[in-house]
mmCIF file of C-alpha atoms and ligand atoms in Angstrom:
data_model
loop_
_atom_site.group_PDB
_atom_site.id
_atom_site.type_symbol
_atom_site.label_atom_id
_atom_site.label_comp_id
_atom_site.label_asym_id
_atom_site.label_seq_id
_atom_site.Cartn_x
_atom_site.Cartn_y
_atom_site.Cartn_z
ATOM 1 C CA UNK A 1 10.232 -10.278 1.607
ATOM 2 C CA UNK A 2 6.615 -9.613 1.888
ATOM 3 C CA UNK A 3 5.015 -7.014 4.172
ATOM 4 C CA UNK A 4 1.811 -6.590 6.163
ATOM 5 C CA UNK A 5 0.452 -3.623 4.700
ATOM 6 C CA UNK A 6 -2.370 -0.683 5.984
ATOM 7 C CA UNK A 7 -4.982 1.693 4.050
ATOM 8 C CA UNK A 8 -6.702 2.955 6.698
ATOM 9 C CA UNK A 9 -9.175 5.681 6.745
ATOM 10 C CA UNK A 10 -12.672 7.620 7.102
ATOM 11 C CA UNK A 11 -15.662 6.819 5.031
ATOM 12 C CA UNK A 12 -15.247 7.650 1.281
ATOM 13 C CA UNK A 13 -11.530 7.539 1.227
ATOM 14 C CA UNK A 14 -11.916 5.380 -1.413
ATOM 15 C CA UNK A 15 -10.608 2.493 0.196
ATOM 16 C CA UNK A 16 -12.539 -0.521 -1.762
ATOM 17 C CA UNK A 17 -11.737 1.346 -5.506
ATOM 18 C CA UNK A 18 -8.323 1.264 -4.280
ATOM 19 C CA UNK A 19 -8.799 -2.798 -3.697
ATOM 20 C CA UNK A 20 -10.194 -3.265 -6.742
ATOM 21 C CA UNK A 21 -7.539 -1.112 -8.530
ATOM 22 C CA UNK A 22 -4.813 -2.681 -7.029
ATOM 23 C CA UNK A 23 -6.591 -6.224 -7.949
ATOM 24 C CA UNK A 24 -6.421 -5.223 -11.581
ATOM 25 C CA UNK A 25 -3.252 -3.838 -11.287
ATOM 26 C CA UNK A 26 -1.664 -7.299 -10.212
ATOM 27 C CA UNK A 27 -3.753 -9.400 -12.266
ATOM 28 C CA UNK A 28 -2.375 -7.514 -15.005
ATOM 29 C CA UNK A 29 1.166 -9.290 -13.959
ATOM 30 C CA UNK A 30 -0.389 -12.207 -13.673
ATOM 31 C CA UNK A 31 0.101 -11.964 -9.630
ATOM 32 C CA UNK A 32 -1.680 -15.073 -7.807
ATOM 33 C CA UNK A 33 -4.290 -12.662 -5.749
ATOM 34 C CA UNK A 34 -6.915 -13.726 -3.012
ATOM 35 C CA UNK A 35 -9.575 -11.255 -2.193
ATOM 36 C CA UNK A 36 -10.774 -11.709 1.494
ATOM 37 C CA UNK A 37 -13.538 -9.873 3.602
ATOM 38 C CA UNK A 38 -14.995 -10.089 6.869
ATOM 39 C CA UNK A 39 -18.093 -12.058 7.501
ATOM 40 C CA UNK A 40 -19.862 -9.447 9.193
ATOM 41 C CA UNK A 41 -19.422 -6.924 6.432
ATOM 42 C CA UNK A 42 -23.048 -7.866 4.581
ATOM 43 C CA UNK A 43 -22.525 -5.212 2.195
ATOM 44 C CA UNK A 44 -22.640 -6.605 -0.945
ATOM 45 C CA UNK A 45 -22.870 -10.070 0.147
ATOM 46 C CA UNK A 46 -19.947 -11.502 -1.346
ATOM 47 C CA UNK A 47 -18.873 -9.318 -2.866
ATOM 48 C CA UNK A 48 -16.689 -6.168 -2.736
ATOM 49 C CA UNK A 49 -18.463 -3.008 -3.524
ATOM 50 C CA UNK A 50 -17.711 0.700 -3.814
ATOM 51 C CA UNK A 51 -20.036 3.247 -3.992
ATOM 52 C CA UNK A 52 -20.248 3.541 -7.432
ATOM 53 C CA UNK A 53 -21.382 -0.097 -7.835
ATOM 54 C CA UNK A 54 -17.800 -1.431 -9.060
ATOM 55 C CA UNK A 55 -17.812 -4.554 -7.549
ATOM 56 C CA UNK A 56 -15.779 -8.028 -7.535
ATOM 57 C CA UNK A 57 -16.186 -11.441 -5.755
ATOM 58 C CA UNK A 58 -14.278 -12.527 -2.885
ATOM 59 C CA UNK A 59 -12.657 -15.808 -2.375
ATOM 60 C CA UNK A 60 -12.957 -16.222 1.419
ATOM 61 C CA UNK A 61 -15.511 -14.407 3.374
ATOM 62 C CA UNK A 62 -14.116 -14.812 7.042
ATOM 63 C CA UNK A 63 -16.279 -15.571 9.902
ATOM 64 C CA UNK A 64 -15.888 -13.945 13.118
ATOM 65 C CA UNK A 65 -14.044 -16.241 15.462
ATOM 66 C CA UNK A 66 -11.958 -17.886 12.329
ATOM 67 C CA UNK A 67 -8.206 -18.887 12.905
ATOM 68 C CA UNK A 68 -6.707 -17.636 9.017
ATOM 69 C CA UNK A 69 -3.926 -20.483 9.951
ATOM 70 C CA UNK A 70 -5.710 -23.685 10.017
ATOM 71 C CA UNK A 71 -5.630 -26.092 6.617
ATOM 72 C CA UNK A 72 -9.437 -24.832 5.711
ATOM 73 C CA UNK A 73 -7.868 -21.605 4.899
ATOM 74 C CA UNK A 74 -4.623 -21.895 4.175
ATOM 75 C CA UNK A 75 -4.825 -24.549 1.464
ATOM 76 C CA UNK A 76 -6.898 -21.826 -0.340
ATOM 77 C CA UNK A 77 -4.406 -19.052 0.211
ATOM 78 C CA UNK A 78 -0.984 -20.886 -0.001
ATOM 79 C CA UNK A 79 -0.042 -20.611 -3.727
ATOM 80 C CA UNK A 80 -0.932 -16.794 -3.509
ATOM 81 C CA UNK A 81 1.367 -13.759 -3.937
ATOM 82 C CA UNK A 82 -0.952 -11.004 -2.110
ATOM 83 C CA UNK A 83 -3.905 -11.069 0.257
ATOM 84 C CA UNK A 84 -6.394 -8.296 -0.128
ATOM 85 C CA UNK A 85 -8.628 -7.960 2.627
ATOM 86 C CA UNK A 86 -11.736 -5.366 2.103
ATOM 87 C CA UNK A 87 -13.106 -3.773 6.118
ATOM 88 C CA UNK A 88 -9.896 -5.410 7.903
ATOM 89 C CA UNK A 89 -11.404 -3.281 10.813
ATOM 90 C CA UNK A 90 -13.791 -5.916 11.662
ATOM 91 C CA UNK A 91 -11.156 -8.647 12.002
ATOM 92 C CA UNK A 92 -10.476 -9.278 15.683
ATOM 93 C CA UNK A 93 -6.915 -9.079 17.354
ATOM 94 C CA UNK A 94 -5.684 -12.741 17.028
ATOM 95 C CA UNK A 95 -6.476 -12.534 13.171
ATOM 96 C CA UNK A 96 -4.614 -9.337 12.575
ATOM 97 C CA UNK A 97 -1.573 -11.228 14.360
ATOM 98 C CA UNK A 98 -2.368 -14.561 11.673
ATOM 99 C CA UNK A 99 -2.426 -11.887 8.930
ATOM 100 C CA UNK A 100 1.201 -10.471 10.052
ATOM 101 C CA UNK A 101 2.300 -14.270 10.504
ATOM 102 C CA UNK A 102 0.988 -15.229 7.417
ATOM 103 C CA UNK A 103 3.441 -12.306 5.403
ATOM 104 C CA UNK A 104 6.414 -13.204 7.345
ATOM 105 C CA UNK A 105 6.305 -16.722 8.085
ATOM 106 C CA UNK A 106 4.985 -17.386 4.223
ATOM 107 C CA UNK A 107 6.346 -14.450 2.481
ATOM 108 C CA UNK A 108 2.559 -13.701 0.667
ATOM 109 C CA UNK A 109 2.078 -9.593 0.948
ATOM 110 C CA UNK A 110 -0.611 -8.719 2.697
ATOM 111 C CA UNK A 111 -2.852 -5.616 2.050
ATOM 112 C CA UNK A 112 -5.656 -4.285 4.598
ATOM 113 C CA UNK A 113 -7.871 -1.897 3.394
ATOM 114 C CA UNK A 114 -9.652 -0.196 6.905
ATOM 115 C CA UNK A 115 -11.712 1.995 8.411
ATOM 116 C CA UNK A 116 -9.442 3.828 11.339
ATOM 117 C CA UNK A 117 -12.670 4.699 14.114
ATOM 118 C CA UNK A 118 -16.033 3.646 14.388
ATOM 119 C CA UNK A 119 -18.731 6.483 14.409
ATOM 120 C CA UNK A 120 -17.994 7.147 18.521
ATOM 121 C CA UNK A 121 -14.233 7.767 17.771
ATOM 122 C CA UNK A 122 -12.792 4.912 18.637
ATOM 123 C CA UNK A 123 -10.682 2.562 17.123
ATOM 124 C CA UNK A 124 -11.650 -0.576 15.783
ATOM 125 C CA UNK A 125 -10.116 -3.812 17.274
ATOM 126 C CA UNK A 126 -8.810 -4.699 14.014
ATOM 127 C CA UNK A 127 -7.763 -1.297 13.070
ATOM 128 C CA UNK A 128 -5.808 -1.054 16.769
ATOM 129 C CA UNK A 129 -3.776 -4.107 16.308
ATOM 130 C CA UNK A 130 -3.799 -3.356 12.194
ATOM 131 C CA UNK A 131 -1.782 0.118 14.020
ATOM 132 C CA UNK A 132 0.368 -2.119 16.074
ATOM 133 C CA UNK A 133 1.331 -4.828 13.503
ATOM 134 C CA UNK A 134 1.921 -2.981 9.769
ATOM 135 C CA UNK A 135 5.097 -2.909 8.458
ATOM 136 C CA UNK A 136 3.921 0.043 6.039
ATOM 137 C CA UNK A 137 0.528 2.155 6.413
ATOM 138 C CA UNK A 138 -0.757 4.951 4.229
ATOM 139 C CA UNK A 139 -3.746 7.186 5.408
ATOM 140 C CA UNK A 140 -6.415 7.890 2.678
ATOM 141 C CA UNK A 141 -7.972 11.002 3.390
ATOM 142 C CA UNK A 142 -11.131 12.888 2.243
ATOM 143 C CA UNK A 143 -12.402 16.454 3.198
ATOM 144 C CA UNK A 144 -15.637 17.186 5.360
ATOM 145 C CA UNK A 145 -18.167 19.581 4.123
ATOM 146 C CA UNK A 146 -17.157 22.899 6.070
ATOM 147 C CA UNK A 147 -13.289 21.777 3.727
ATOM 148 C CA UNK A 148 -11.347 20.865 6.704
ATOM 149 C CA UNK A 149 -9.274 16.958 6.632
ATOM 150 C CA UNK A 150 -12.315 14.446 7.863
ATOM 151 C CA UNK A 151 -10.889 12.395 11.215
ATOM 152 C CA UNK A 152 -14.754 10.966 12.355
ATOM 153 C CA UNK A 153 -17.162 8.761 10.711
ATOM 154 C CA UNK A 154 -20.202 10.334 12.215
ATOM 155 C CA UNK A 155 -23.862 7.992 12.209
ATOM 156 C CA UNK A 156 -26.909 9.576 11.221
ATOM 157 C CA UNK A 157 -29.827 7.742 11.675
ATOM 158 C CA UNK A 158 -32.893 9.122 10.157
ATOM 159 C CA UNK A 159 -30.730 12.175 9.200
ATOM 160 C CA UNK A 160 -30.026 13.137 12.521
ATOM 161 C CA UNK A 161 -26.814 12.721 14.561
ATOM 162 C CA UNK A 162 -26.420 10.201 17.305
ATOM 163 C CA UNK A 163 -23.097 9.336 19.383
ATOM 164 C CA UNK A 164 -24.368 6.097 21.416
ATOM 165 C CA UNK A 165 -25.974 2.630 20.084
ATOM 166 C CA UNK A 166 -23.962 -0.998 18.687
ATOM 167 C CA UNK A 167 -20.721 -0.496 17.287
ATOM 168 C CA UNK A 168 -21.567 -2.167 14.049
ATOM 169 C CA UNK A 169 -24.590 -1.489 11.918
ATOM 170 C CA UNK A 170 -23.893 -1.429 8.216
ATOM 171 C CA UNK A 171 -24.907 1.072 6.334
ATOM 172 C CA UNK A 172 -27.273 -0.182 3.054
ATOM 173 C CA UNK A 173 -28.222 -3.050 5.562
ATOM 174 C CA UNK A 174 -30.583 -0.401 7.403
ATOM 175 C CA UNK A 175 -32.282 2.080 4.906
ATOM 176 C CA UNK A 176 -31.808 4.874 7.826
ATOM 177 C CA UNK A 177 -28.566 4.864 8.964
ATOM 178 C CA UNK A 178 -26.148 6.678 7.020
ATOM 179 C CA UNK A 179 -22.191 7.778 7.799
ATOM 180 C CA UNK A 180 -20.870 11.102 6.948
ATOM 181 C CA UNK A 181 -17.201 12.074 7.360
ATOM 182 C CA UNK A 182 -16.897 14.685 9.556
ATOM 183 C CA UNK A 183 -13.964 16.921 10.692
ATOM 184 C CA UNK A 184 -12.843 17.064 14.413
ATOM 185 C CA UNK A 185 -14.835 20.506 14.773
ATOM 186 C CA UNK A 186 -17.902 19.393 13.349
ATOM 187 C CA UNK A 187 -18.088 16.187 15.000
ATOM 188 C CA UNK A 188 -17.591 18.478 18.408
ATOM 189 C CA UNK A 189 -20.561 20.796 17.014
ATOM 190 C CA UNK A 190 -23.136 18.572 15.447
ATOM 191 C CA UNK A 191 -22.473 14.823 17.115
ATOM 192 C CA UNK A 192 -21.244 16.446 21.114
ATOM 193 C CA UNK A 193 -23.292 19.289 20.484
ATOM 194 C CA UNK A 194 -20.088 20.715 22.229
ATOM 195 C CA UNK A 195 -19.725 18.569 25.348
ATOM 196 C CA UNK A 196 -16.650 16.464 26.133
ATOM 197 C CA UNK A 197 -17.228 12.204 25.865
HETATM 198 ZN ZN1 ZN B 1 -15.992 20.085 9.250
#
């Protein structure tokens, strides 16, 4: 039976070269594969796209307040094996619950590929419900400068820290602002400047 499955992690855990790994991977095997990303995620247009330019085209971008059950999308998605969806983060609550539906109720695997927190520490709706709903979920992990495990995606704008502003401004979009994984201490040090928020 099919699964609704997690990648979660910081900035340059390699989340999208696993995606398009695992997309070669199973069509090697001939797997029937759609490739889904959020709407919002500009990056690339549409297009998947890691940081070394590897890049593939997605099937469905999703716009913000779409329901993943109705016919539009599922006649594109019904006569597929897996579901890999690049920046699940920026899926809202009710889709994460579709996406969990649509492995059980369908039997078609689903794989999110997320960031956990957005650059104040906090979770992500998607990632939150992505948390609550997975059947399996593997942490990618990547170290910060100073060597220690990175937990925070800090945003520098201009090359300097901030910790307030929108939640989502994507990087690439916006020539200044930049996201740098950052371990708990150095988020305290250099984005708190060592006060508590
Ligand atoms: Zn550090």
């Amino acid at each position: 039976m099919a699964n609704l499955t997690l990648y979660y992690g910081t900035m340059e855990t390699g989340k999208t070269t696993k995606l398009i790994q695992d997309h070669y991977n199973y069509s090697k095997y001939l797997i029937k594969l759609i490739l889904m990303k959020p709407k919002v995620d500009t990056k690339g247009n549409n297009r998947v796209i890691t940081r070394t330019k590897e890049n593939i085209e997605v099937d469905i971008l999703i716009p913000k307040s779409a329901n993943l059950l109705s016919k539009k999308y599922f006649n594109k998605y019904k006569y597929a094996q897996f579901i890999l969806i690049d920046e699940a983060q920026f899926l809202n609550k009710k889709q994460i619950n579709e996406l969990w539906y649509i492995a059980h109720k369908y039997d078609i695997s689903v794989i999110c590929y997320a960031l956990k927190s957005n650059f104040k520490g906090e979770l992500f709706e998607g990632s939150a419900q992505l948390f609550a709903r997975s059947d399996e979920k593997h942490e990618l992990t990547v170290n910060c400068s100073c060597g220690k495990p990175a937990m925070f995606n800090a945003r520098r704008v201009n090359g300097k820290y901030i910790a307030s502003g929108k939640e989502v401004v994507i990087d690439g979009e916006n020539a200044e602002v930049e996201y740098i994984p950052l371990c708990s201490d150095c988020y305290l040090n250099f984005v708190l400047k060592n006060k508590i928020k």
